[in-house]
């Protein structure tokens, strides 16, 4: 993790931005990259930008990542224009660097990119209301549908095996065996919770490997707060955080959206009595997603939608617990035990989903 306070004025000068630099501030969200917002004054108006330093320890080939992002945003822009939409709001727009590339590499080896700021919309870290959840889920479904027509070569895998749940399971076992920080004894219960569920972890990846589940272009990080919601209409305007847009299964996206979209508390809530899975929120997620995606999904995908919520929640908990055992080297933490707190919320939700799986299946059927 790189904690140097960056000089945003200098970073911005590497990009094709007009006007006078007014200032910048950090945007404290996301566990991987670092995000800032900067403001410029040009011809009497203020324009804002989003600047991000890519975590190149996590995304080991930033050039390939940016190649994906250029392709995806260019394609999205064309589709939005053809549909009469506003391409400056409905997709991310990269500001090119002065050397013509889509990113800037500093002499110190950091990778930066800049987006136009999207006005009149914001993100939500919690499922504050049912309408919000419907809108966000529908936006993710529409995003997948749009990308199902992306022409050209297969996208780069920006993180190989990102949602390979059996490998995540094995990584947890390895971390527990290494026990680098002597933490395994204190999390026996959590490790045991995962080990008991070994039988679940292969269900999507095996379907993909056997060709029963189609590989598609997916987002792979469909947290509620990765959709900008319009301040006036409450609709999903723009899907953001495109770092992990790559080949995958739609089940990764729907399943991962359940973690936050159907949660009664924050991802890192310490009071587990507040943490839970809410079937009404899940209902909104399912309808929103299927209203956009119903017509292109295959039966093998539809069949596993409810299960995917459980699987991806379990997977994310496995990842948090693994990082806790390894000494918090992957996800940025803000307090001691933060990754363990995150793992516990995921496991609590996963356990509730197991108990409510029949009801979840019924919800999905209702909207198919
Ligand atoms: C990370 O950095 P952020 O918040 O966009 C992670 C996701 C996890 C998420 C958990 C590249 O996303 O996979 O689901 O944290 N991204 C990466 O909140 O690992
Ligand atoms: Mg992300």
Coordinates of C-alpha atoms and ligand atoms in Angstrom, one line a residue:
X1 CA 0.0 0.0 0.0
X2 CA 1.3 3.4 -0.9
X3 CA 0.5 6.1 1.7
X4 CA 2.5 9.0 0.2
X5 CA 0.3 12.0 -0.1
X6 CA 0.3 12.6 -3.8
X7 CA 0.6 16.0 -5.5
X8 CA -2.6 16.1 -7.4
X9 CA -1.8 19.4 -9.2
X10 CA 1.2 17.7 -10.7
X11 CA -0.6 14.5 -11.5
X12 CA -3.4 16.5 -13.2
X13 CA -0.9 18.4 -15.3
X14 CA -0.1 15.1 -17.1
X15 CA -3.7 15.0 -18.4
X16 CA -5.5 16.9 -21.1
X17 CA -7.3 19.2 -18.6
X18 CA -8.0 22.8 -19.4
X19 CA -7.8 25.7 -16.8
X20 CA -6.5 26.5 -13.4
X21 CA -6.1 23.8 -10.7
X22 CA -8.3 24.8 -7.7
X23 CA -7.6 21.9 -5.4
X24 CA -8.3 18.3 -4.6
X25 CA -9.5 16.0 -1.9
X26 CA -9.4 12.3 -1.2
X27 CA -12.5 10.2 -1.9
X28 CA -12.4 7.6 0.9
X29 CA -14.0 4.6 -0.7
X30 CA -12.8 1.3 -2.1
X31 CA -10.4 -1.1 -0.6
X32 CA -7.8 -1.3 -3.4
X33 CA -7.1 1.9 -5.4
X34 CA -6.8 5.4 -4.1
X35 CA -9.3 7.9 -5.4
X36 CA -9.3 11.8 -5.4
X37 CA -11.5 14.5 -6.7
X38 CA -9.9 17.6 -8.3
X39 CA -11.4 20.9 -9.4
X40 CA -10.4 23.2 -12.2
X41 CA -11.6 26.6 -13.2
X42 CA -11.8 27.3 -16.9
X43 CA -13.6 30.2 -18.6
X44 CA -15.5 31.1 -15.4
X45 CA -16.7 27.6 -14.8
X46 CA -15.7 24.9 -12.4
X47 CA -15.1 21.4 -13.7
X48 CA -14.4 18.4 -11.5
X49 CA -12.4 15.3 -12.2
X50 CA -11.9 12.0 -10.5
X51 CA -8.3 10.9 -10.2
X52 CA -7.2 7.4 -9.3
X53 CA -3.9 5.8 -8.5
X54 CA -4.2 2.2 -9.6
X55 CA -2.9 -0.3 -7.1
X56 CA -0.4 -2.1 -9.3
X57 CA 0.3 -4.7 -6.6
X58 CA -3.2 -5.9 -7.1
X59 CA -3.6 -5.1 -10.7
X60 CA -0.2 -6.3 -11.9
X61 CA -0.7 -5.3 -15.6
X62 CA -2.2 -1.8 -15.5
X63 CA -1.6 -1.3 -19.3
X64 CA -3.9 -4.3 -20.0
X65 CA -6.4 -3.1 -17.5
X66 CA -6.6 0.3 -19.2
X67 CA -6.8 -1.4 -22.6
X68 CA -9.9 -3.2 -21.4
X69 CA -11.3 0.1 -20.0
X70 CA -10.7 2.0 -23.2
X71 CA -12.5 -0.7 -25.2
X72 CA -15.4 -1.0 -22.8
X73 CA -16.0 2.8 -22.4
X74 CA -15.6 3.4 -26.1
X75 CA -18.2 0.8 -26.9
X76 CA -20.5 2.0 -24.2
X77 CA -20.3 5.5 -25.6
X78 CA -21.4 4.3 -29.0
X79 CA -24.3 2.4 -27.7
X80 CA -25.5 5.3 -25.5
X81 CA -25.2 7.7 -28.4
X82 CA -27.2 5.4 -30.6
X83 CA -29.9 5.2 -28.0
X84 CA -30.1 9.0 -27.7
X85 CA -28.6 9.0 -24.2
X86 CA -26.1 11.2 -22.6
X87 CA -22.6 9.7 -23.0
X88 CA -21.1 12.1 -20.5
X89 CA -23.2 10.7 -17.7
X90 CA -24.1 7.2 -18.7
X91 CA -20.6 5.8 -19.0
X92 CA -17.3 6.7 -17.4
X93 CA -15.2 9.0 -19.7
X94 CA -11.5 8.8 -19.5
X95 CA -9.5 12.1 -19.8
X96 CA -6.5 11.2 -22.0
X97 CA -3.0 11.9 -20.7
X98 CA -0.9 14.5 -22.6
X99 CA 1.0 11.7 -24.3
X100 CA -2.2 10.3 -25.8
X101 CA -2.5 7.3 -23.6
X102 CA -5.4 6.7 -21.2
X103 CA -3.2 6.7 -18.1
X104 CA -0.1 8.5 -16.8
X105 CA 2.9 6.6 -15.4
X106 CA 4.9 8.7 -12.9
X107 CA 8.8 8.4 -12.7
X108 CA 8.2 6.6 -9.4
X109 CA 6.2 3.9 -11.3
X110 CA 2.7 4.8 -10.2
X111 CA -0.2 4.6 -12.6
X112 CA -2.8 7.3 -12.6
X113 CA -6.0 7.8 -14.6
X114 CA -8.5 10.6 -14.7
X115 CA -12.3 10.6 -15.4
X116 CA -14.8 13.3 -16.0
X117 CA -16.9 13.8 -12.9
X118 CA -20.5 12.8 -13.2
X119 CA -22.8 15.6 -12.0
X120 CA -26.2 15.2 -10.3
X121 CA -25.7 11.6 -9.2
X122 CA -24.1 9.8 -6.2
X123 CA -23.3 6.4 -4.8
X124 CA -24.8 4.7 -1.7
X125 CA -22.8 2.5 0.6
X126 CA -25.9 1.0 2.1
X127 CA -29.2 -0.3 0.9
X128 CA -31.1 2.7 2.3
X129 CA -34.3 2.0 0.4
X130 CA -35.9 -0.6 -1.9
X131 CA -36.0 1.7 -4.9
X132 CA -32.3 2.3 -4.8
X133 CA -31.6 -1.5 -4.8
X134 CA -33.9 -2.1 -7.7
X135 CA -32.2 0.7 -9.7
X136 CA -28.7 -0.4 -9.0
X137 CA -29.4 -4.0 -9.9
X138 CA -31.2 -3.1 -13.1
X139 CA -28.2 -1.0 -14.1
X140 CA -25.8 -4.0 -13.6
X141 CA -28.1 -6.2 -15.7
X142 CA -28.2 -3.6 -18.4
X143 CA -24.5 -3.2 -18.3
X144 CA -24.1 -7.0 -18.8
X145 CA -26.6 -6.9 -21.6
X146 CA -24.8 -4.1 -23.4
X147 CA -21.4 -5.9 -23.0
X148 CA -22.8 -9.1 -24.4
X149 CA -22.4 -7.4 -27.8
X150 CA -18.8 -6.2 -27.2
X151 CA -16.9 -7.0 -30.4
X152 CA -13.3 -8.0 -30.8
X153 CA -10.9 -10.2 -28.9
X154 CA -11.5 -11.6 -25.4
X155 CA -10.8 -9.0 -22.8
X156 CA -7.7 -9.3 -20.6
X157 CA -8.1 -11.0 -17.3
X158 CA -7.0 -8.1 -15.0
X159 CA -6.8 -10.5 -12.0
X160 CA -6.6 -14.1 -13.1
X161 CA -9.0 -16.5 -11.3
X162 CA -10.6 -13.6 -9.5
X163 CA -13.9 -15.5 -8.8
X164 CA -12.4 -19.0 -8.8
X165 CA -14.0 -19.9 -5.5
X166 CA -12.2 -23.3 -5.1
X167 CA -8.9 -21.5 -5.4
X168 CA -10.0 -18.9 -2.9
X169 CA -10.9 -21.8 -0.6
X170 CA -7.5 -23.3 -1.1
X171 CA -5.8 -20.0 -0.5
X172 CA -7.6 -19.8 2.9
X173 CA -6.4 -23.2 3.8
X174 CA -2.9 -22.3 2.9
X175 CA -3.1 -19.0 4.9
X176 CA -4.4 -20.9 7.9
X177 CA -1.5 -23.4 7.6
X178 CA 1.1 -20.6 7.3
X179 CA -0.5 -18.6 10.0
X180 CA 1.9 -15.8 9.4
X181 CA 0.5 -13.6 12.2
X182 CA -0.5 -16.3 14.7
X183 CA -4.1 -15.5 14.2
X184 CA -5.5 -18.9 13.2
X185 CA -6.2 -20.1 16.7
X186 CA -8.4 -17.0 17.4
X187 CA -10.5 -17.6 14.2
X188 CA -11.0 -21.4 14.4
X189 CA -14.8 -20.9 14.2
X190 CA -14.6 -18.8 11.1
X191 CA -12.2 -21.2 9.4
X192 CA -14.4 -24.1 10.3
X193 CA -17.5 -22.3 8.9
X194 CA -15.7 -22.2 5.5
X195 CA -14.3 -25.7 5.6
X196 CA -17.8 -27.2 6.2
X197 CA -18.9 -25.6 3.0
X198 CA -16.3 -27.1 0.6
X199 CA -19.1 -28.8 -1.3
X200 CA -20.5 -25.5 -2.5
X201 CA -17.4 -23.8 -3.8
X202 CA -17.2 -25.5 -7.2
X203 CA -20.7 -25.1 -8.5
X204 CA -20.2 -22.1 -10.8
X205 CA -16.6 -22.6 -11.8
X206 CA -17.3 -26.3 -12.7
X207 CA -20.3 -25.2 -14.8
X208 CA -18.1 -22.8 -16.7
X209 CA -15.3 -25.3 -17.2
X210 CA -17.8 -27.9 -18.5
X211 CA -19.4 -25.3 -20.8
X212 CA -22.8 -25.5 -19.2
X213 CA -22.5 -21.9 -18.0
X214 CA -21.5 -19.5 -20.7
X215 CA -18.5 -17.2 -20.3
X216 CA -19.5 -13.6 -20.8
X217 CA -18.1 -10.2 -20.2
X218 CA -19.0 -9.3 -16.7
X219 CA -18.3 -6.5 -14.1
X220 CA -17.2 -8.8 -11.3
X221 CA -17.4 -6.1 -8.5
X222 CA -21.1 -5.3 -8.4
X223 CA -21.3 -3.6 -5.0
X224 CA -24.2 -1.3 -4.6
X225 CA -21.9 1.6 -4.5
X226 CA -20.5 0.8 -7.9
X227 CA -23.6 2.4 -9.6
X228 CA -24.2 6.1 -9.6
X229 CA -27.8 6.9 -8.8
X230 CA -29.4 10.0 -10.3
X231 CA -30.3 12.6 -7.6
X232 CA -33.5 13.5 -9.3
X233 CA -34.9 10.3 -10.8
X234 CA -33.4 7.8 -8.4
X235 CA -32.4 5.7 -11.4
X236 CA -29.1 4.0 -12.0
X237 CA -27.1 6.4 -14.3
X238 CA -23.7 4.9 -14.6
X239 CA -21.9 1.7 -13.7
X240 CA -18.5 2.6 -12.3
X241 CA -15.3 0.8 -11.1
X242 CA -14.5 -1.0 -14.4
X243 CA -11.2 -2.5 -13.2
X244 CA -12.5 -6.0 -13.1
X245 CA -14.6 -6.0 -16.2
X246 CA -13.4 -9.1 -17.9
X247 CA -14.5 -12.6 -18.9
X248 CA -16.7 -14.2 -16.3
X249 CA -20.1 -15.5 -15.4
X250 CA -23.2 -13.4 -14.9
X251 CA -23.6 -15.3 -11.7
X252 CA -20.5 -13.6 -10.3
X253 CA -22.2 -10.3 -10.8
X254 CA -25.6 -11.1 -9.5
X255 CA -24.2 -13.0 -6.6
X256 CA -21.8 -10.3 -5.6
X257 CA -24.5 -7.7 -5.7
X258 CA -26.4 -9.6 -3.0
X259 CA -23.6 -9.0 -0.4
X260 CA -24.4 -5.3 0.0
X261 CA -27.7 -5.0 -1.9
X262 CA -29.5 -7.3 0.4
X263 CA -27.6 -6.5 3.6
X264 CA -29.2 -5.0 6.6
X265 CA -25.9 -3.5 7.8
X266 CA -22.5 -2.2 6.5
X267 CA -19.9 -4.7 5.3
X268 CA -17.8 -4.0 8.3
X269 CA -20.5 -3.8 11.0
X270 CA -19.1 -5.1 14.3
X271 CA -22.5 -5.6 16.0
X272 CA -23.4 -8.9 14.4
X273 CA -26.9 -8.7 15.7
X274 CA -27.5 -5.9 13.2
X275 CA -26.1 -7.9 10.3
X276 CA -28.4 -9.9 8.2
X277 CA -29.8 -10.8 4.8
X278 CA -33.1 -9.1 3.9
X279 CA -35.5 -11.0 1.6
X280 CA -37.3 -7.8 0.6
X281 CA -34.1 -6.3 -0.6
X282 CA -33.3 -9.5 -2.4
X283 CA -36.6 -9.3 -4.1
X284 CA -35.7 -5.8 -5.4
X285 CA -32.3 -7.0 -6.5
X286 CA -33.8 -9.9 -8.4
X287 CA -36.5 -7.9 -10.1
X288 CA -34.2 -5.1 -11.0
X289 CA -31.6 -7.5 -12.5
X290 CA -34.0 -9.7 -14.3
X291 CA -36.0 -6.7 -15.8
X292 CA -32.7 -5.9 -17.6
X293 CA -31.2 -9.4 -18.1
X294 CA -34.2 -11.8 -18.3
X295 CA -34.1 -12.1 -22.1
X296 CA -30.5 -13.0 -22.6
X297 CA -29.9 -15.4 -19.8
X298 CA -29.7 -19.1 -20.4
X299 CA -31.5 -21.7 -18.2
X300 CA -28.2 -22.8 -16.5
X301 CA -27.6 -19.3 -15.4
X302 CA -31.2 -18.6 -14.2
X303 CA -31.1 -21.8 -12.2
X304 CA -28.2 -20.7 -10.0
X305 CA -29.1 -17.0 -9.5
X306 CA -30.3 -17.5 -5.9
X307 CA -27.4 -19.8 -5.1
X308 CA -24.9 -17.3 -6.5
X309 CA -25.8 -14.8 -3.7
X310 CA -24.7 -17.4 -1.1
X311 CA -21.7 -18.4 -3.1
X312 CA -20.3 -15.0 -3.7
X313 CA -21.0 -13.8 -0.2
X314 CA -19.1 -16.9 1.1
X315 CA -16.3 -16.2 -1.3
X316 CA -15.9 -12.6 -0.2
X317 CA -15.8 -13.7 3.4
X318 CA -13.1 -16.2 2.5
X319 CA -11.1 -13.5 0.9
X320 CA -11.4 -11.2 3.9
X321 CA -10.5 -14.0 6.3
X322 CA -7.5 -15.0 4.2
X323 CA -6.2 -11.5 4.3
X324 CA -6.7 -11.3 8.0
X325 CA -4.6 -14.4 8.4
X326 CA -2.0 -13.1 6.1
X327 CA -1.7 -9.8 8.0
X328 CA -3.9 -7.5 5.9
X329 CA -1.8 -7.2 2.8
X330 CA -4.6 -7.0 0.2
X331 CA -7.6 -5.0 1.4
X332 CA -7.0 -1.6 2.9
X333 CA -7.9 -1.6 6.6
X334 CA -8.8 1.3 8.9
X335 CA -8.7 -0.5 12.2
X336 CA -7.3 -3.6 13.8
X337 CA -9.3 -6.7 13.0
X338 CA -11.1 -4.9 10.1
X339 CA -10.8 -7.7 7.7
X340 CA -12.0 -10.2 10.3
X341 CA -15.0 -7.9 11.0
X342 CA -15.7 -7.9 7.3
X343 CA -15.4 -11.7 7.1
X344 CA -17.8 -12.2 10.0
X345 CA -20.6 -10.1 8.3
X346 CA -20.2 -12.1 5.1
X347 CA -20.5 -15.4 7.0
X348 CA -23.5 -14.3 9.0
X349 CA -25.2 -13.3 5.8
X350 CA -24.2 -16.5 4.1
X351 CA -25.6 -18.6 6.9
X352 CA -28.9 -16.7 6.7
X353 CA -29.1 -17.3 3.0
X354 CA -28.6 -21.0 3.5
X355 CA -31.6 -21.0 5.8
X356 CA -33.7 -18.9 3.3
X357 CA -32.6 -20.5 0.1
X358 CA -36.1 -21.9 -0.7
X359 CA -37.5 -18.4 -0.3
X360 CA -34.8 -16.9 -2.4
X361 CA -35.4 -19.4 -5.2
X362 CA -39.1 -18.5 -5.1
X363 CA -38.3 -14.8 -5.5
X364 CA -36.2 -15.5 -8.5
X365 CA -38.9 -17.7 -10.1
X366 CA -41.4 -15.0 -9.6
X367 CA -39.4 -12.7 -11.9
X368 CA -38.2 -15.1 -14.5
Ligands
LIG1 C1 -12.7 -4.7 -3.4 O1 -11.8 -1.8 -3.8 P1 -13.3 -2.1 -4.0 O2 -14.1 -1.7 -2.8 O3 -13.8 -1.6 -5.3 C2 -12.4 -5.9 -4.2 C3 -13.8 -6.6 -4.5 C4 -14.4 -6.9 -3.1 C5 -14.6 -5.7 -2.4 C6 -15.2 -6.0 -1.0 C7 -10.0 -5.8 -7.1 O4 -13.4 -3.7 -4.1 O5 -13.5 -7.8 -5.1 O6 -15.7 -7.5 -3.4 O7 -13.4 -5.0 -2.2 N1 -11.8 -5.6 -5.4 C8 -10.7 -6.2 -5.8 O8 -15.8 -4.8 -0.5 O9 -10.2 -7.2 -5.2
LIG2 MG1 -13.6 -2.5 -7.1

